[in-house]
Each structure stands twice: as C-alpha cells, then as structure tokens.
C-alpha cells in the first residue's frame, strides 16, 4: 500500500508553498500543517515528529542556514537516534530561496531580469536571501521591487510582501523539474520521495 497522506511541518509561508508544490508533484495529500513557529520550534518538535511517523508519514522542511553544517549533520543533531523511514526530514541548502531561484528561467522572467544574473547551482549561493534581494533591485517591475525590498528607513530585512509574492511565484510559475536540475538539495528531496513512491507502489 502506498503512502498518500502526510503531515507537513515547516518554518514559514514560503517553505510551506514550496513543500506543497513538491508533495503535489508526487500526489501526496496533506492532512495537517504545522507552521509559523520558526526553526527553534521545529528543532524541539523533531524528535516527537520522528516518533509520530510510526503512525503517519511526516514531511519536515528546514534550512541549513550556515555552511559550517551539512544536511546529514543537522538531521543527526536534531533527532539523535534512528530516523523513522516515513519521516521525510529534508534540508534546503542554504535556505529555501535557492530552491525558488533554481527555476532560473521562470524566476528571471518573473523578476524581469536577464537569465545570466542567476548562477547555477543556486545551492552555492552563501547568502541567498541577500542575493535574491540584489536581483530584485535590478527588476524592471516596480511592483516587484516594492514587494520584495524593505521600504526606505525600514528596520525590516525584506519587504512586507516578500513571502507573499515569492509564494505566488512558487504556486503559479515555479517549474519543479527545471529547479531540480539546478539545485542538488532539491533534487535529493525529489529523489527521496520518488524512491518512496516506487517502494509504496510495489508493497
């Protein structure tokens, strides 16, 4: 019997949008979403979610945040023991923004910037959020600049509509296969779910 239902655990709106597109790609149904309480909350919750994966499948997405760590090291530090086979613990390198930008063609068109401005692979960008904002500053679209960039004099690091506009791009324009060809960490996530789907269909 294949797995069709999962619980989704994410840090924020943008991570949720990306996760929903990934799970939809594999025809997973989301039963429940845990969101909006940040990285620290997810870290505290991870061991409990690992145990809960005995009863229902769970997809957790977090960020690596620093090049000092590696995805496997982060997972081990959070779980501190065997990981349940149906706990899909995934780590975006360095943040989820490289997965967004990895659809280079789609994102360049969305921002109205030249394609060559977006490097490949996007996982190698050390400060992806700052890099994305630097791309937004070059956008020919005033609405994009106003949504993504902080207002003059603001203490915020991003614009008020940052997550909303990027989530809109992910939901309406993001091509998951083009993105996986440019982001190794995204491809590993797709390969993991693809493997589970094949195993499930043979059960």
Tab-separated table of C-alpha atoms in Angstrom:
chain	number	residue	atom	x	y	z
A	1	UNK	CA	0.000	0.000	0.000
A	2	UNK	CA	1.484	3.361	-1.000
A	3	UNK	CA	1.735	6.425	1.231
A	4	UNK	CA	-0.746	9.101	0.162
A	5	UNK	CA	-1.240	11.244	3.287
A	6	UNK	CA	1.356	13.277	5.165
A	7	UNK	CA	1.631	15.831	7.944
A	8	UNK	CA	3.627	18.881	6.842
A	9	UNK	CA	5.962	20.753	9.227
A	10	UNK	CA	7.615	23.998	8.023
A	11	UNK	CA	9.069	27.261	9.302
A	12	UNK	CA	7.193	29.866	7.277
A	13	UNK	CA	4.857	30.705	4.402
A	14	UNK	CA	7.467	30.327	1.663
A	15	UNK	CA	8.643	26.923	2.931
A	16	UNK	CA	5.030	25.809	3.032
A	17	UNK	CA	4.427	26.894	-0.574
A	18	UNK	CA	7.499	25.026	-1.806
A	19	UNK	CA	6.606	21.912	0.215
A	20	UNK	CA	3.038	21.891	-1.063
A	21	UNK	CA	4.257	22.020	-4.677
A	22	UNK	CA	6.700	19.178	-4.036
A	23	UNK	CA	4.109	16.978	-2.325
A	24	UNK	CA	1.524	17.749	-5.014
A	25	UNK	CA	4.082	16.654	-7.629
A	26	UNK	CA	4.022	13.178	-6.034
A	27	UNK	CA	0.252	13.173	-5.376
A	28	UNK	CA	0.643	13.291	-1.596
A	29	UNK	CA	-2.335	14.688	0.328
A	30	UNK	CA	-1.542	16.986	3.277
A	31	UNK	CA	-3.614	16.050	6.331
A	32	UNK	CA	-2.374	18.805	8.622
A	33	UNK	CA	0.223	21.610	8.561
A	34	UNK	CA	2.457	22.768	11.420
A	35	UNK	CA	3.817	26.229	10.511
A	36	UNK	CA	4.977	29.612	11.615
A	37	UNK	CA	6.795	28.929	14.860
A	38	UNK	CA	10.326	29.093	13.449
A	39	UNK	CA	13.414	26.950	13.330
A	40	UNK	CA	13.757	26.575	17.119
A	41	UNK	CA	10.227	25.202	17.443
A	42	UNK	CA	10.803	22.689	14.625
A	43	UNK	CA	14.056	21.565	16.234
A	44	UNK	CA	12.324	20.973	19.562
A	45	UNK	CA	9.440	19.212	17.822
A	46	UNK	CA	11.552	16.991	15.517
A	47	UNK	CA	12.091	14.013	17.922
A	48	UNK	CA	8.346	13.858	18.628
A	49	UNK	CA	7.560	14.051	14.905
A	50	UNK	CA	10.041	11.243	14.278
A	51	UNK	CA	8.198	9.048	16.796
A	52	UNK	CA	4.822	10.051	15.314
A	53	UNK	CA	5.968	8.886	11.892
A	54	UNK	CA	5.284	5.352	13.130
A	55	UNK	CA	1.600	6.125	12.688
A	56	UNK	CA	1.526	8.629	9.818
A	57	UNK	CA	4.049	9.959	7.310
A	58	UNK	CA	5.592	13.351	8.044
A	59	UNK	CA	7.384	15.795	5.709
A	60	UNK	CA	9.552	18.359	7.519
A	61	UNK	CA	11.437	21.088	5.640
A	62	UNK	CA	14.012	23.327	7.291
A	63	UNK	CA	17.024	25.419	6.216
A	64	UNK	CA	20.707	24.615	6.622
A	65	UNK	CA	21.389	28.329	7.316
A	66	UNK	CA	25.188	28.030	7.652
A	67	UNK	CA	27.938	26.381	5.546
A	68	UNK	CA	29.504	25.123	8.793
A	69	UNK	CA	26.882	22.358	8.877
A	70	UNK	CA	25.820	19.705	6.373
A	71	UNK	CA	22.254	18.403	5.927
A	72	UNK	CA	23.042	14.987	7.411
A	73	UNK	CA	24.798	16.553	10.410
A	74	UNK	CA	21.829	18.833	11.035
A	75	UNK	CA	19.395	15.905	10.903
A	76	UNK	CA	21.533	13.873	13.322
A	77	UNK	CA	21.822	16.775	15.757
A	78	UNK	CA	18.055	17.230	15.787
A	79	UNK	CA	16.994	13.565	16.015
A	80	UNK	CA	19.871	11.990	17.997
A	81	UNK	CA	18.902	8.444	17.010
A	82	UNK	CA	17.455	6.315	14.215
A	83	UNK	CA	15.163	8.174	11.878
A	84	UNK	CA	11.809	6.629	11.037
A	85	UNK	CA	11.606	5.553	7.352
A	86	UNK	CA	8.389	7.544	6.861
A	87	UNK	CA	9.756	10.734	8.428
A	88	UNK	CA	10.821	12.749	5.372
A	89	UNK	CA	13.219	15.192	7.035
A	90	UNK	CA	14.523	17.480	4.299
A	91	UNK	CA	17.067	20.324	4.468
A	92	UNK	CA	17.232	23.173	1.932
A	93	UNK	CA	20.805	24.382	1.235
A	94	UNK	CA	21.379	27.077	2.441
A	95	UNK	CA	17.820	28.358	2.659
A	96	UNK	CA	14.646	27.731	0.710
A	97	UNK	CA	15.332	30.732	-1.573
A	98	UNK	CA	17.890	28.770	-3.703
A	99	UNK	CA	15.081	26.303	-4.481
A	100	UNK	CA	12.915	29.233	-5.616
A	101	UNK	CA	15.686	30.758	-7.765
A	102	UNK	CA	16.674	27.341	-9.159
A	103	UNK	CA	13.948	27.641	-11.776
A	104	UNK	CA	16.248	30.183	-13.370
A	105	UNK	CA	14.185	30.689	-16.499
A	106	UNK	CA	10.926	31.109	-14.620
A	107	UNK	CA	12.357	33.345	-11.903
A	108	UNK	CA	14.265	35.577	-14.337
A	109	UNK	CA	11.033	36.117	-16.275
A	110	UNK	CA	9.096	36.729	-13.043
A	111	UNK	CA	11.566	39.433	-11.925
A	112	UNK	CA	12.136	40.683	-15.479
A	113	UNK	CA	15.922	40.346	-15.252
A	114	UNK	CA	18.476	38.663	-17.582
A	115	UNK	CA	18.792	34.897	-17.089
A	116	UNK	CA	22.573	35.066	-16.619
A	117	UNK	CA	22.113	37.021	-13.369
A	118	UNK	CA	21.061	33.783	-11.631
A	119	UNK	CA	24.013	31.379	-11.104
A	120	UNK	CA	23.958	27.591	-11.279
A	121	UNK	CA	23.897	25.700	-8.965
A	122	UNK	CA	21.924	28.003	-6.705
A	123	UNK	CA	22.834	25.923	-3.619
A	124	UNK	CA	26.326	27.511	-3.776
A	125	UNK	CA	24.973	30.998	-3.012
A	126	UNK	CA	26.187	31.721	0.534
A	127	UNK	CA	23.675	34.469	1.405
A	128	UNK	CA	20.689	33.513	-0.756
A	129	UNK	CA	18.171	35.943	0.738
A	130	UNK	CA	20.527	38.887	0.248
A	131	UNK	CA	21.333	37.650	-3.248
A	132	UNK	CA	17.648	37.395	-4.122
A	133	UNK	CA	17.139	40.969	-2.905
A	134	UNK	CA	20.048	42.111	-5.097
A	135	UNK	CA	18.238	40.544	-8.065
A	136	UNK	CA	15.016	42.295	-7.062
A	137	UNK	CA	16.809	45.664	-7.095
A	138	UNK	CA	17.541	45.066	-10.806
A	139	UNK	CA	13.932	44.188	-11.606
A	140	UNK	CA	12.235	46.329	-14.226
A	141	UNK	CA	8.941	45.804	-12.391
A	142	UNK	CA	8.217	48.473	-9.779
A	143	UNK	CA	5.614	46.217	-8.130
A	144	UNK	CA	8.256	43.508	-7.623
A	145	UNK	CA	10.777	45.947	-6.118
A	146	UNK	CA	8.173	47.387	-3.777
A	147	UNK	CA	7.017	43.939	-2.632
A	148	UNK	CA	10.412	42.296	-2.064
A	149	UNK	CA	12.614	45.171	-0.870
A	150	UNK	CA	12.304	46.864	2.526
A	151	UNK	CA	10.951	50.393	2.404
A	152	UNK	CA	13.452	53.219	2.842
A	153	UNK	CA	14.079	53.751	6.548
A	154	UNK	CA	12.503	50.412	7.466
A	155	UNK	CA	14.234	48.180	10.017
A	156	UNK	CA	12.909	45.075	8.260
A	157	UNK	CA	15.380	42.981	6.219
A	158	UNK	CA	12.831	42.291	3.456
A	159	UNK	CA	9.711	43.915	2.044
A	160	UNK	CA	6.301	43.452	3.625
A	161	UNK	CA	5.117	41.275	0.729
A	162	UNK	CA	8.307	39.208	0.416
A	163	UNK	CA	6.864	35.827	1.393
A	164	UNK	CA	3.517	36.508	-0.267
A	165	UNK	CA	4.980	37.416	-3.672
A	166	UNK	CA	7.531	34.589	-3.688
A	167	UNK	CA	4.818	32.129	-2.655
A	168	UNK	CA	2.713	33.417	-5.553
A	169	UNK	CA	5.620	32.713	-7.909
A	170	UNK	CA	6.039	29.193	-6.498
A	171	UNK	CA	2.333	28.390	-6.760
A	172	UNK	CA	1.738	29.822	-10.227
A	173	UNK	CA	5.024	29.812	-12.155
A	174	UNK	CA	7.676	27.617	-10.494
A	175	UNK	CA	8.781	24.643	-12.606
A	176	UNK	CA	9.903	21.916	-10.214
A	177	UNK	CA	11.834	19.885	-12.787
A	178	UNK	CA	13.818	22.872	-14.067
A	179	UNK	CA	14.561	23.806	-10.451
A	180	UNK	CA	15.731	20.295	-9.504
A	181	UNK	CA	18.229	20.390	-12.376
A	182	UNK	CA	19.931	23.422	-10.779
A	183	UNK	CA	19.588	22.715	-7.028
A	184	UNK	CA	21.211	19.463	-5.806
A	185	UNK	CA	19.490	19.638	-2.410
A	186	UNK	CA	16.079	19.961	-4.073
A	187	UNK	CA	16.898	17.054	-6.378
A	188	UNK	CA	17.813	14.886	-3.368
A	189	UNK	CA	14.403	15.651	-1.877
A	190	UNK	CA	12.608	14.717	-5.095
A	191	UNK	CA	14.693	11.534	-5.423
A	192	UNK	CA	13.816	10.554	-1.823
A	193	UNK	CA	10.091	10.964	-2.418
A	194	UNK	CA	10.304	9.289	-5.812
A	195	UNK	CA	12.021	6.286	-4.193
A	196	UNK	CA	9.306	6.105	-1.528
A	197	UNK	CA	6.606	6.302	-4.188
A	198	UNK	CA	8.173	3.408	-6.136
A	199	UNK	CA	8.556	1.323	-2.970
A	200	UNK	CA	4.964	2.033	-1.987
A	201	UNK	CA	3.593	1.005	-5.359
A	202	UNK	CA	5.352	-2.380	-5.019
A	203	UNK	CA	4.025	-3.117	-1.498
